[in-house]
Each structure stands twice: as structure tokens, then as C-alpha cells.
């Protein structure tokens, strides 16, 4: 069948609606959306792989309920896992607060408990352990995840006989106002009648102006001390499957170093550092590592340190060490009275970042740092060739900095703990160097897969060092200035895994979502990484989609909307991802909010490619009497929107193609497709539909093209 014949047969279809005199001109927003989405899916070639399970009405109903209630995301807690935690050890310093909490939970009049503590003291763990131990075993425990511009009581869940826990730690988004506390107190009676509880943990800095506040039915508890770092580290090592390493953190030197650890979060980081040293040791000395791992458990009464591997012990003690005194001497006098030159300081920083690399690479990046410092000062390069040539050679300079250089000129700077301490020392003590350091680290980050790149690790370490959100913006600006937003996206993704910085990263991403296109693409890139992470939590995934929605709602840039669509398309390849996309459709069609993100999400769902064992598309398997009409109405809007009609028609063509081998599935698809198509697509889109199904034949020999044409031509 020729295209001319198709156009003649499809004369009943309306003329093209792309701004021609035959139809009303679209609004400026529609023009932008049309260009963006039409280009976002060139040719409509997106594919998905979906499961073969039906979509139950109760499941979809849950999605609708969550969207409609507009409450905080709720995550069930496992009481058994909390009580059986191998990392928890209640310190003696918690006894007073624990007794207060125990008494409050025994009092039927107390319905709200507020635990106040400095960051990193373990208040969330305290609250979870208290609730798991003291509330009735059949009472569900639920953690609420704040993702709001400010605390709002109406966003909190309140179901009968539930215990809810909420962290307020973000100084930018979680600071409780007096109005919030007043509204909180007003809910005490409702909580009491429902036999439910709210337990809030609040960072001490956010509670500073509320110490005098009190209300009936509310108990405020202050947590004044963190868990013992020694116990936290040992428990973390045992729980992670490295019990043999507990001996190495019980040596006198290790105990002394651990006694300086400030809080529980830092103690967990210390445990990770110890495990890192173990992995490096195992890589270099596999036989000795195997012998240590299978050795007998710790012997009671044996003097700490006896019988330990000397090399591993030294590595771990070095990694735990505080290098400030040595670094003070290094940077103040260079040791033995010699002042460390600018060139050698740059060389030391390059060594600290690379640790092991060819000498030429370390020298090259040290020279780059010198160049950036000179540019920052707007001076000529600070090094003088004659002075350099008259001084020590590169090998001698490297060995003076305690690096090993082999016969192939490969440098190994193996000083566990010291390498990271160098960068941190310069960051803390030379504030003017910070912009230069960031630019340098961005510039030396190699393209491609950077998951194990030490430059990315160094930038992440600086970002989380003092939990200062402004550093994230500085890294973004440095990366943007060098045309390397990918580096910033990688750093942001890594920083999300740092407990103390997670809130800051999410807050920055939310704020950046309505910035210029370059920054919005960065937000999409981070969200895409979160959604693609197989270990990502439901909370993180939902936060990522929230930021994608904000990007799509505010952007008018083609490349940005294309990127959002591509992320949505990939998200539709998994069941939990389809739930998130359906939430966007529900928000659009049932709540009348965020129309453009909802349309992009519905298009992504419509364009799924069925699995080989299910001929029906996922959207047509939705068995919910409220959502199904909303989806069909949404599909009609896509087919009527110049921005989406071509790809929506392509999606329906795929439905027909996939179902053609199963007559019963084909009849279902045809039953839904004909009312959607009749009278809606433009002539061009209709031609594309008929060409896409040309040559398809049903099992009974009927031509799909003729059958669809007959159905479209029939009087409804």
C-alpha cells in the first residue's frame, strides 16, 4: 500500500495540527514541550522489558492513596532486625535518656517524644532501639522520610496503632518553627485516641530556640553523649564479616587513637577505613590474609597486640592516626629545618591524590597545580627553570617525601591515612587554596568510568569533610567552568552515601532543579545514577523522581526534557520504576498537578516493549477502576498533543505488533486502541501507524492493517 493511498484512506483524520492554518496555534509552552519531547524520542525507538504479572487493583490503589494524601514517604522498620542488630551497643552514657524514654512509652498520656542531640550521636538508632524494645510487638514501626521545604504537621502519617519516627537534621529544610510545635501539640489527643506515637529526633542546633518549650503529652529527651567509639568500631567490624580485625583495633595505639573519635558517625567511618586497609593488605598479601581470616577468635586474657601481623597492625594504626603534628612540621619547616618549597608542596598533594602512578603523571599534575596557583595570583609561573635545574631531581624530591620509586619510575606513596590527611590539612589551613584545589581535582579527573578514581574520591572527601553544603556548589561551579559536569554528578552521587551529607545533597539538587539548563542536566544525571543503583533505597528513588518532576515542570530546554524522558524510559523497565512513573500520571490526571512530567511518564509507560511471555502492554493490565480511565484519558491527551502524538501512535503500533501473535491479546489491544485513535492523530501520524502495521497477519490469516482500518472506519 502506497503512502498516497494511505493518505486517501485516512482522509477522515484531521489535518496536521503543527501550527498550520487548519488548527489553532499551540501556546509558547506547548511549542517548547513539543520540540523537547519530539526530539527527546526521535522516531519513538524507546524499549522496555516488563514483567508478566498482572497489575492488581489493590496495588494501584496504594499508589493512588500515597499520591493523593501528599504525605511524607513512609518506610516500614523491621523490629526483629533492630533488636538483633550486631552493631548496636547501648553505652552507659545513654542510661538516663533511655530510662526517660522507657517511662515515656509506658505513660499512655505521652504521645509525642522528641529526642534532641548533637549530630552523629546516634539519636536515630536510640529512637529505633527504644521503640523496638518498648512498644507492643504487633505495633508497626514506620520511619518517615522528610522531603519538604519546611516541617509541616499535616505531612505526617497518623494511622491507628502505629509508631512513627522522623528525623529533623537538615538545617535548611527541617528547622522546626513555633507554629510547627504548636500544631504538633494539637495532635496529641488524636494520637492518644488512635493509640499511636510520633518520635522525632532533632539536631541540637535546630532546637536551640525551643529548650523552654513544653506541651501536655509531649516528652523532650536530651541525648548528651555518643556511643563509645571503641564499641561502635568493634561491632561494625564484626557485623560486616571481619571479626578478626577487632584484635587490631584493641592495641594500645589503636585504643588511644579511637578515644579521640568524636561521635558514632565518625566511628563507623573509622571502621570502614580499617576494612579498607584490610582489603588493600589482602590484595597485596593474599596468603597471609587468608591465614589471618581463618585464625582462631580472640583469646581472652591474651595481651592486646600479641601474635598480630606486624604489617597489617602498622597499616591500621597508621590509618587511625592523627597526622596533624607531622603535617604541621612538614608545612612549617619541612623537617630537619628545611622549608618545603611550593613545588614540593604541589608534588606532595599530587602524591596524596594518586598514591601509585608513573612519576611522569605525578609530576605533570603537580606542575598543573603550580600553574593554577599562578593563574589564581595572576602572576608568572612561580618556578624558575634555572633554580629548578640547580636543585634536587624529581626522584630525590619524591623519596624525600617518603615515596618509593622503582626502576620503572613507578611511584608508590604507601602511607595509610597520611595521603588523605595531606589534602584535608591543606583544605583546613590554607583557605585561599580551596578554589584552586577544586579546579585542579576536577581537571585531573579522567573521563570514562570514574567509580574508583582517586580524584573523585578526593573531591568527595572534601565535600563531606565539614558537612558544608556550600562546597557542593563550589564543586559544581568548578566542574561547570571546565566543561566537566560529569565529575560533579559523580561526586554528588558519592556524597549521597555519606550519612552526614545526604540531606545537603538532596536539598541542593532540589534547589538546582529550577536553575539554568546546564545545572538541570546535572540534577537529571544524579537522579539517573540514583535510580540505576541496584542498592538504592525506595526513599532515595522517590526523592530522585521528585527532583526530576521539578526539572521537567520548570525547564523549557530541549536537551533537559530529552534527558528526563530518557531517564523515565529506563525507569519503566522495572516494576518498582513503573510504580514511580504511574505516581506521576496519577498526580497529573487525578490531582491536576505537574502535567508535563505526567505526560512524559505516561509516554514512557506506553512505549514499553512487552516480554515474550505476555502480549498485553502493562498499561492495559491495570485493574483499577479509578486509574484505568485516567490512563485512557491521558493517552487521549497524548494523541491530541502535537508534542506527543507521533510517539503515542508509535507506542500503539508496537502494542499491535506485539499482540499480533496472540489473537485474544490482540482483540484486547484493538478494543482499547480504536477509541483512542479515532479522529485524533494527524494525517502524518495516521500514515505512520498504518505503515508500522503493514504486512502483519493474525494467526487466523487476517491482515492487521485491514482489521484496524475496518475498526477505525466503523461508525462508533
XYZ file of C-alpha atoms in Angstrom:
716
model
C 0.000 0.000 0.000
C 1.487 3.328 -1.071
C 1.711 6.365 1.152
C -0.603 8.236 -1.257
C -3.229 5.505 -0.901
C -2.896 5.590 2.858
C -3.438 9.330 2.943
C -6.561 8.950 0.784
C -7.970 6.244 3.042
C -7.187 8.279 6.170
C -8.993 11.358 4.934
C -11.248 11.226 7.987
C -8.309 12.147 10.170
C -7.851 15.839 10.983
C -5.255 17.877 9.179
C -1.851 18.271 10.828
C -2.036 20.395 13.976
C 1.529 21.686 13.999
C 0.785 25.393 13.792
C -0.859 25.297 10.332
C -3.910 27.366 9.437
C -6.003 24.200 9.836
C -5.791 24.260 13.605
C -5.142 26.643 16.485
C -1.550 27.564 17.106
C -0.128 25.964 20.244
C 0.841 28.082 23.208
C 4.519 29.009 23.741
C 4.751 26.368 26.473
C 3.310 23.758 24.117
C 5.773 24.742 21.420
C 8.678 24.250 23.810
C 7.281 20.973 25.124
C 6.555 19.798 21.593
C 10.083 20.430 20.405
C 11.596 18.952 23.540
C 9.671 15.738 23.697
C 9.528 15.202 19.942
C 13.298 15.454 19.872
C 13.622 13.582 23.125
C 12.361 10.405 21.496
C 13.451 10.606 17.873
C 11.448 8.080 15.915
C 9.904 6.685 19.080
C 12.511 3.970 19.496
C 12.344 3.534 23.277
C 12.083 -0.036 24.534
C 11.237 -1.630 27.857
C 11.191 -5.098 29.359
C 8.230 -5.693 31.636
C 7.213 -8.490 33.948
C 4.399 -10.900 33.222
C 2.419 -10.340 36.404
C -0.926 -8.573 36.258
C -1.285 -5.189 37.882
C -3.625 -5.732 40.817
C -6.230 -3.151 41.742
C -5.151 -3.035 45.395
C -1.560 -2.343 44.393
C -2.509 0.529 42.101
C -4.885 1.764 44.797
C -1.936 2.053 47.163
C -0.061 4.172 44.625
C -3.085 6.461 44.246
C -3.520 6.772 48.010
C 0.122 7.771 48.507
C -0.090 10.436 45.815
C -3.403 11.827 47.000
C -2.551 12.071 50.655
C 0.598 14.048 49.858
C 2.300 12.724 52.972
C 5.935 12.035 53.702
C 7.331 8.841 52.302
C 6.948 6.055 54.870
C 9.391 3.168 55.257
C 8.437 0.173 57.452
C 11.024 -0.818 60.049
C 11.789 -4.419 60.919
C 11.522 -4.856 64.685
C 13.420 -8.136 64.669
C 16.334 -6.691 62.698
C 16.543 -3.691 65.029
C 16.581 -5.795 68.184
C 19.020 -8.285 66.633
C 21.429 -5.634 65.357
C 25.039 -6.690 65.842
C 26.292 -3.117 65.537
C 24.313 -1.701 68.459
C 25.785 -1.464 71.924
C 23.953 0.807 74.338
C 26.548 2.980 76.089
C 26.388 3.767 79.776
C 26.032 7.441 78.895
C 22.623 6.700 77.423
C 21.163 5.185 80.587
C 19.470 8.353 81.817
C 17.913 9.155 78.436
C 16.954 5.515 77.975
C 15.125 5.473 81.307
C 13.298 8.679 80.346
C 12.215 7.175 77.042
C 11.200 3.920 78.696
C 8.995 5.788 81.161
C 7.502 7.992 78.424
C 6.479 4.984 76.356
C 4.867 3.427 79.430
C 2.752 6.555 80.009
C -0.466 6.408 77.944
C -0.713 10.205 78.046
C 2.646 10.751 76.321
C 2.119 10.530 72.547
C 4.971 12.622 71.178
C 8.626 12.075 72.113
C 11.324 14.479 70.906
C 14.946 13.306 71.195
C 17.450 16.154 70.920
C 21.163 15.536 70.412
C 24.183 16.846 68.513
C 24.691 15.359 65.071
C 26.346 11.982 64.948
C 25.388 10.968 68.489
C 23.167 8.129 67.271
C 19.755 9.611 68.083
C 18.020 7.728 65.258
C 19.488 4.437 66.456
C 18.461 5.359 70.002
C 14.865 6.006 68.884
C 14.632 2.812 66.827
C 16.032 0.653 69.610
C 13.725 2.236 72.185
C 10.615 1.776 70.045
C 11.527 -1.797 69.118
C 12.160 -2.758 72.739
C 9.289 -0.923 74.457
C 6.271 -0.804 72.116
C 3.880 -3.784 71.704
C 5.229 -6.398 69.314
C 2.227 -6.119 66.993
C 2.535 -2.329 66.615
C 4.008 -1.408 63.206
C 7.149 0.721 63.349
C 7.481 3.223 60.494
C 10.197 5.705 59.597
C 9.089 8.898 57.823
C 11.467 10.495 55.336
C 11.277 14.324 55.260
C 11.389 15.901 51.823
C 9.748 19.276 52.247
C 10.568 22.989 52.218
C 9.762 23.217 55.953
C 8.315 20.955 58.687
C 4.539 20.600 58.366
C 2.424 18.519 60.752
C -0.174 17.828 58.039
C 2.515 15.887 56.130
C 2.958 13.360 58.961
C 1.213 9.993 58.845
C -1.338 9.183 61.516
C -2.786 5.689 61.305
C -4.274 3.891 64.337
C -1.850 1.868 66.438
C 1.346 2.883 64.626
C 4.658 4.242 65.896
C 6.256 6.766 63.530
C 9.832 8.023 63.720
C 11.041 11.175 61.946
C 14.500 12.780 61.753
C 14.835 16.561 61.671
C 18.505 17.130 60.865
C 18.640 19.371 57.768
C 19.303 22.982 58.872
C 17.938 24.291 55.571
C 14.664 22.326 55.423
C 13.948 20.734 58.820
C 14.165 23.600 61.301
C 11.023 23.355 63.488
C 9.095 26.595 63.880
C 6.963 27.571 66.843
C 3.883 27.049 64.647
C 5.034 23.504 63.863
C 5.430 22.698 67.560
C 2.017 24.190 68.324
C 0.410 22.055 65.600
C 2.317 19.052 66.936
C 0.844 19.532 70.398
C -2.661 19.830 68.932
C -2.372 16.290 67.548
C -1.665 14.683 70.929
C -5.332 13.950 71.605
C -5.792 12.339 68.184
C -2.661 10.260 68.696
C -3.927 9.192 72.101
C -7.321 8.108 70.779
C -5.596 6.168 67.968
C -3.018 4.694 70.406
C -0.262 5.901 68.066
C 3.113 7.596 68.619
C 5.309 10.178 66.952
C 9.002 10.078 67.872
C 11.084 12.916 66.446
C 14.869 13.149 66.586
C 16.088 16.740 66.253
C 19.632 18.043 65.782
C 20.590 20.167 68.788
C 21.401 23.193 66.615
C 17.821 23.168 65.277
C 16.348 23.026 68.792
C 18.409 25.893 70.203
C 15.486 28.322 70.454
C 12.990 25.774 71.808
C 14.553 24.496 75.037
C 11.920 26.294 77.110
C 9.046 24.835 75.105
C 6.796 22.168 76.591
C 3.297 20.844 75.982
C 0.992 18.256 77.569
C 1.537 14.822 76.125
C 4.989 15.704 74.760
C 8.250 14.437 76.277
C 11.576 16.058 75.331
C 14.678 13.921 75.938
C 18.251 15.157 75.582
C 20.933 12.731 74.446
C 24.173 14.150 75.829
C 26.820 11.619 74.798
C 27.593 9.462 71.757
C 28.194 5.705 71.955
C 31.678 4.569 72.911
C 33.709 4.672 69.667
C 35.651 1.536 70.600
C 32.439 -0.490 70.881
C 30.958 1.001 67.701
C 34.062 0.173 65.668
C 34.363 -3.373 67.020
C 30.666 -4.093 66.472
C 30.801 -2.670 62.964
C 33.799 -4.849 62.089
C 32.092 -7.963 63.417
C 28.775 -7.182 61.720
C 30.499 -6.603 58.356
C 32.079 -10.060 58.457
C 35.556 -9.038 59.654
C 35.638 -10.203 63.293
C 39.390 -10.949 63.153
C 40.091 -7.236 62.739
C 38.755 -6.434 66.221
C 42.093 -7.564 67.646
C 43.857 -4.916 65.568
C 41.780 -2.060 66.985
C 42.421 -3.201 70.577
C 46.139 -2.497 70.587
C 47.215 0.314 72.926
C 47.994 2.625 69.998
C 44.678 1.900 68.276
C 42.709 2.406 71.512
C 44.389 5.736 72.107
C 43.570 6.880 68.591
C 39.954 5.690 68.827
C 39.466 7.581 72.069
C 39.704 10.816 70.048
C 36.801 9.858 67.748
C 34.048 12.439 68.187
C 30.816 10.560 67.525
C 29.104 7.437 66.215
C 29.129 8.514 62.575
C 32.878 9.108 62.651
C 33.334 5.750 64.416
C 31.515 3.971 61.573
C 33.766 5.795 59.097
C 36.789 4.611 61.067
C 35.543 1.023 60.796
C 35.250 1.477 57.024
C 38.815 2.789 56.922
C 40.058 -0.268 58.831
C 38.263 -2.562 56.388
C 39.823 -0.597 53.520
C 43.279 -1.272 54.900
C 42.413 -4.946 55.232
C 41.312 -5.164 51.597
C 44.486 -3.493 50.411
C 46.565 -5.858 52.549
C 44.614 -8.871 51.221
C 45.251 -7.742 47.640
C 48.996 -7.416 48.224
C 49.473 -10.440 50.506
C 46.666 -12.937 49.834
C 48.263 -15.933 51.586
C 48.943 -14.066 54.821
C 45.456 -12.508 54.683
C 43.846 -15.925 54.337
C 45.767 -17.186 57.355
C 44.592 -14.211 59.431
C 40.948 -14.580 58.349
C 40.783 -18.259 59.329
C 42.699 -17.836 62.581
C 41.061 -18.600 65.902
C 38.911 -15.985 67.645
C 40.313 -13.526 70.128
C 41.757 -15.316 73.136
C 40.624 -13.909 76.457
C 43.451 -12.833 78.687
C 45.984 -12.511 75.863
C 47.846 -9.173 75.951
C 46.481 -6.854 73.202
C 48.700 -6.910 70.123
C 50.445 -10.224 70.805
C 50.547 -12.518 67.784
C 49.243 -9.914 65.338
C 50.631 -9.490 61.850
C 53.091 -6.600 62.137
C 52.447 -5.163 58.672
C 48.646 -5.186 58.997
C 48.857 -3.788 62.513
C 51.062 -0.923 61.320
C 48.734 -0.167 58.417
C 45.664 0.009 60.636
C 47.342 2.081 63.337
C 48.633 4.491 60.693
C 45.178 4.769 59.142
C 43.715 5.601 62.560
C 46.414 8.144 63.343
C 46.137 11.887 63.679
C 48.757 13.299 61.312
C 48.387 16.952 62.216
C 51.604 17.220 64.215
C 53.695 15.713 61.401
C 51.926 17.862 58.813
C 52.483 20.978 60.915
C 56.189 20.199 60.823
C 56.122 19.301 57.121
C 54.461 22.523 56.039
C 56.070 24.789 58.621
C 59.656 23.630 58.373
C 59.712 20.680 56.017
C 61.564 18.582 58.583
C 65.226 18.906 59.571
C 64.860 22.667 59.351
C 64.267 22.680 55.565
C 61.328 24.732 54.260
C 59.064 22.787 51.905
C 59.070 24.685 48.613
C 55.930 25.468 46.626
C 56.965 22.919 44.018
C 57.362 20.211 46.664
C 54.044 21.108 48.285
C 52.359 20.636 44.912
C 54.272 17.395 44.436
C 53.117 16.164 47.852
C 49.480 16.915 47.003
C 49.832 15.077 43.697
C 51.312 12.104 45.552
C 48.476 12.175 48.084
C 45.822 12.064 45.367
C 47.461 9.489 43.074
C 49.178 7.291 45.693
C 50.501 4.997 42.954
C 51.206 6.188 39.406
C 54.087 6.761 36.971
C 56.401 9.504 38.151
C 55.700 11.464 34.972
C 51.964 11.568 35.772
C 52.548 12.711 39.334
C 54.961 15.389 38.168
C 52.621 16.533 35.385
C 49.733 17.047 37.783
C 51.959 18.765 40.316
C 53.018 21.215 37.589
C 49.358 21.753 36.685
C 48.650 22.692 40.281
C 51.556 25.159 40.212
C 50.099 26.655 37.027
C 46.642 27.045 38.581
C 48.137 28.734 41.636
C 49.998 31.134 39.383
C 46.827 31.899 37.413
C 44.984 32.477 40.655
C 47.610 35.041 41.660
C 47.685 36.477 38.114
C 51.456 36.192 38.167
C 54.024 34.500 36.004
C 54.605 30.822 36.808
C 56.323 30.734 40.199
C 59.047 28.269 39.236
C 62.321 29.370 37.697
C 63.880 26.809 35.333
C 67.443 27.633 36.346
C 66.596 27.327 40.041
C 64.777 24.034 39.448
C 67.663 22.600 37.407
C 70.142 23.641 40.081
C 68.120 21.824 42.757
C 67.206 18.208 43.518
C 65.945 15.922 40.747
C 62.418 14.511 40.670
C 63.393 11.105 42.067
C 65.172 12.673 45.038
C 62.267 15.032 45.696
C 59.855 12.073 45.663
C 61.962 9.992 48.021
C 62.386 12.966 50.343
C 58.590 12.966 50.621
C 58.808 9.262 51.628
C 57.535 7.867 48.332
C 59.074 4.739 46.797
C 60.248 4.934 43.175
C 61.062 1.662 41.402
C 63.335 1.056 38.426
C 60.455 1.680 36.013
C 59.821 5.087 37.593
C 56.513 3.968 39.087
C 55.871 5.825 42.328
C 54.216 4.201 45.337
C 53.166 6.559 48.115
C 52.107 3.964 50.662
C 51.364 5.757 53.918
C 47.896 4.632 55.080
C 45.894 7.553 56.412
C 48.557 10.127 55.592
C 47.517 10.638 51.976
C 44.005 11.717 52.909
C 45.321 13.767 55.810
C 47.513 15.853 53.464
C 44.579 17.038 51.384
C 42.481 17.720 54.474
C 45.323 19.643 56.112
C 45.765 21.940 53.119
C 41.995 22.444 52.888
C 41.713 23.370 56.567
C 44.811 25.523 56.864
C 45.030 27.314 53.515
C 41.563 28.647 52.804
C 42.704 30.614 49.780
C 43.810 27.366 48.137
C 40.321 25.836 48.174
C 39.083 27.087 44.771
C 42.395 26.112 43.209
C 42.287 22.642 44.773
C 38.766 22.029 43.498
C 39.615 23.134 39.981
C 42.774 21.050 39.999
C 40.983 17.888 41.168
C 38.273 18.368 38.538
C 40.848 18.928 35.807
C 42.890 15.813 36.595
C 39.819 13.545 36.847
C 39.997 11.240 33.811
C 36.981 10.739 31.539
C 35.128 7.452 31.384
C 34.424 5.163 34.332
C 35.470 7.059 37.440
C 33.960 4.921 40.188
C 37.398 4.039 41.515
C 39.146 7.265 40.530
C 41.054 8.809 43.408
C 40.382 12.328 42.110
C 36.648 11.760 42.560
C 37.313 10.224 45.964
C 39.367 13.276 46.970
C 36.643 15.696 45.859
C 34.047 13.673 47.751
C 36.220 13.674 50.870
C 36.468 17.468 50.714
C 32.714 17.778 50.140
C 31.856 15.792 53.254
C 34.780 16.926 55.419
C 32.908 19.585 57.358
C 29.377 18.890 56.054
C 29.300 22.318 54.419
C 26.693 22.391 51.597
C 28.413 25.420 50.051
C 31.306 23.159 48.991
C 28.883 21.244 46.747
C 28.078 24.486 44.941
C 31.788 25.281 44.654
C 32.463 21.857 43.107
C 29.554 22.372 40.704
C 30.914 25.745 39.611
C 34.454 24.413 39.193
C 33.242 21.461 37.129
C 30.951 23.671 35.066
C 33.744 26.117 34.311
C 35.870 23.285 32.938
C 33.040 21.661 30.998
C 33.055 18.628 33.317
C 29.582 18.410 34.904
C 30.004 14.626 34.873
C 32.633 14.973 37.593
C 30.233 16.913 39.806
C 27.468 14.361 39.186
C 29.806 11.571 40.277
C 30.838 13.454 43.416
C 27.209 14.212 44.306
C 26.327 10.534 43.862
C 29.163 9.526 46.181
C 28.257 12.200 48.738
C 24.701 10.825 48.922
C 26.197 7.730 50.562
C 27.690 9.817 53.385
C 25.140 9.885 56.191
C 26.023 13.391 57.277
C 25.814 14.883 53.800
C 22.811 13.098 52.316
C 20.362 15.795 53.388
C 22.590 18.547 51.974
C 22.913 16.849 48.592
C 19.164 16.303 48.258
C 18.490 19.906 49.300
C 20.967 21.243 46.749
C 19.503 19.075 43.985
C 16.003 20.330 44.789
C 17.147 23.944 44.686
C 19.130 23.443 41.469
C 16.191 21.776 39.694
C 14.831 25.136 38.511
C 18.189 26.707 37.596
C 19.667 27.081 34.121
C 19.701 24.151 31.713
C 23.291 23.110 32.464
C 22.522 22.765 36.161
C 19.231 20.981 35.469
C 21.107 18.422 33.370
C 23.371 17.855 36.363
C 20.304 17.190 38.550
C 18.996 14.711 35.974
C 22.385 12.972 35.829
C 22.492 12.473 39.610
C 18.861 11.320 39.707
C 19.611 8.868 36.910
C 22.505 7.401 38.894
C 20.325 7.022 41.987
C 17.543 5.311 40.028
C 20.008 2.969 38.304
C 21.685 1.945 41.563
C 20.630 -1.646 42.382
C 21.230 -0.893 46.068
C 19.205 2.336 46.027
C 16.544 2.663 48.713
C 12.870 3.362 47.899
C 13.214 6.689 49.687
C 16.185 7.748 47.559
C 14.388 6.702 44.378
C 11.302 8.693 45.290
C 13.411 11.761 46.075
C 15.140 11.394 42.714
C 11.800 11.321 40.874
C 10.600 14.366 42.841
C 13.590 16.322 41.551
C 13.064 15.070 38.008
C 9.474 16.287 38.239
C 10.668 19.694 39.350
C 13.138 19.828 36.460
C 10.511 18.848 33.878
C 7.976 21.294 35.304
C 10.312 24.270 35.127
C 12.572 23.608 32.128
C 11.986 24.890 28.627
C 15.187 23.425 27.214
C 15.094 20.658 24.617
C 18.118 18.761 25.920
C 16.878 18.836 29.507
C 13.439 17.416 28.707
C 15.063 14.826 26.465
C 17.247 13.738 29.378
C 14.239 13.494 31.715
C 12.376 11.367 29.183
C 15.342 9.043 28.736
C 15.608 8.550 32.497
C 11.863 7.876 32.713
C 12.130 5.430 29.814
C 14.804 3.424 31.595
C 12.858 3.611 34.839
C 9.899 1.917 33.156
C 11.954 -1.234 32.625
C 11.386 -2.408 36.194
C 8.292 -2.944 38.297
C 9.135 -0.502 41.073
C 10.089 2.048 38.444
C 6.690 1.724 36.788
C 5.048 2.435 40.138
C 7.010 5.672 40.364
C 6.024 6.650 36.830
C 2.380 5.803 37.479
C 2.505 8.082 40.523
C 3.445 10.919 38.168
C 0.485 10.066 35.921
C -1.877 9.983 38.913
C -0.523 13.322 40.098
C -1.266 14.771 36.666
C -4.661 13.223 35.886
C -6.269 12.819 39.307
C -4.653 15.669 41.225
C -4.288 18.106 38.308
C -0.644 18.834 39.088
C 2.624 18.661 37.106
C 1.111 17.971 33.646
C 4.302 17.862 31.590
C 6.146 15.389 33.872
C 2.943 13.309 33.930
C 2.761 13.221 30.142
C 6.419 12.246 29.809
C 5.917 9.498 32.395
C 2.816 8.150 30.629
C 4.641 8.138 27.298
C 7.468 6.157 28.901
C 4.934 3.626 30.242
C 3.110 3.423 26.910
C 6.286 2.743 24.973
C 7.248 -0.324 26.963
C 8.232 -3.382 24.929
C 6.406 -6.421 26.252
C 8.154 -9.508 27.499
C 7.995 -12.609 25.380
C 5.577 -14.308 27.784
C 2.984 -11.509 27.950
C 1.437 -9.941 24.872
C -0.535 -7.245 26.671
C 1.166 -3.932 27.484
C 1.496 -3.064 31.156
C -0.866 -0.088 30.918
C -3.687 -2.303 29.648
C -3.221 -4.698 32.562
C -4.031 -2.055 35.164
C -7.041 -3.355 37.066
C -8.180 -0.304 38.985
C -11.484 1.363 38.198
C -10.190 4.833 39.025
C -6.782 4.709 37.426
C -7.658 2.927 34.180
C -9.998 5.724 32.941
C -7.381 8.270 33.991
C -4.727 6.451 31.959
C -7.008 6.232 28.919
C -7.825 9.925 29.220
C -4.122 10.651 29.473
C -3.434 8.625 26.321
C -6.118 10.608 24.511
C -4.354 13.800 25.581
C -1.046 12.486 24.289
C -2.615 11.677 20.952
C -4.166 15.153 20.792
C -0.962 16.967 21.745
C 1.390 17.827 18.855
C 4.321 17.294 21.207
C 3.420 13.685 21.906
C 1.137 12.310 19.169
C 3.830 10.812 16.946
C 5.378 8.831 19.758
C 1.999 7.883 21.241
C 0.955 6.480 17.850
C 4.284 4.639 17.671
C 3.561 3.111 21.076
C 0.131 1.876 19.975
C 1.665 0.451 16.798
C 4.052 -1.542 18.982
C 1.153 -2.809 21.051
C -0.468 -4.151 17.903
C 2.790 -5.622 16.596
C 3.498 -7.479 19.826
C -0.066 -8.726 20.282
C -0.476 -9.889 16.671
C 0.724 -13.392 17.525
C -1.900 -13.859 20.269
C -5.445 -13.401 18.969
C -7.038 -12.867 22.388
C -4.404 -10.286 23.402
C -4.763 -8.599 20.017
C -8.514 -8.196 20.489
C -7.938 -6.529 23.852
C -5.373 -4.138 22.372
C -7.646 -3.325 19.420
C -10.602 -2.737 21.757
C -8.610 -0.077 23.658
C -6.686 1.354 20.711
C -9.560 2.150 18.357
C -11.396 4.627 20.651
C -8.070 6.304 21.384
C -7.112 6.629 17.712
C -10.445 7.511 16.163
C -10.388 11.115 14.999
C -7.280 12.119 16.931
C -3.909 11.650 15.219
C -2.865 13.975 12.458
C -2.736 12.647 8.895
C 1.038 12.160 9.165
C 0.744 10.180 12.390
C -2.066 8.074 10.956
C 0.035 7.245 7.926
C 2.878 6.213 10.225
C 0.540 3.920 12.174
C -0.709 2.126 9.062
C 2.808 1.754 7.681
C 4.044 0.339 11.005
C 1.495 -2.495 10.934
C 1.668 -3.117 7.178
C 2.271 -6.787 6.471
C 1.266 -8.004 9.938
C -1.022 -11.038 9.863
C -3.067 -12.542 12.695
C -2.971 -16.285 13.427
C -6.246 -16.725 11.511
C -4.749 -15.092 8.405
C -6.437 -11.696 8.789
C -4.386 -8.635 7.848
C -3.826 -6.438 10.894
C -3.795 -3.320 8.722
C -7.156 -4.182 7.143
C -8.629 -5.107 10.519
C -7.525 -1.854 12.138
C -8.778 0.117 9.149
C -12.181 -1.571 9.294
C -12.425 -0.845 13.047
C -11.464 2.811 12.584
C -13.901 3.210 9.684
C -16.849 1.673 11.523
C -19.457 4.005 12.905
C -18.945 4.140 16.694
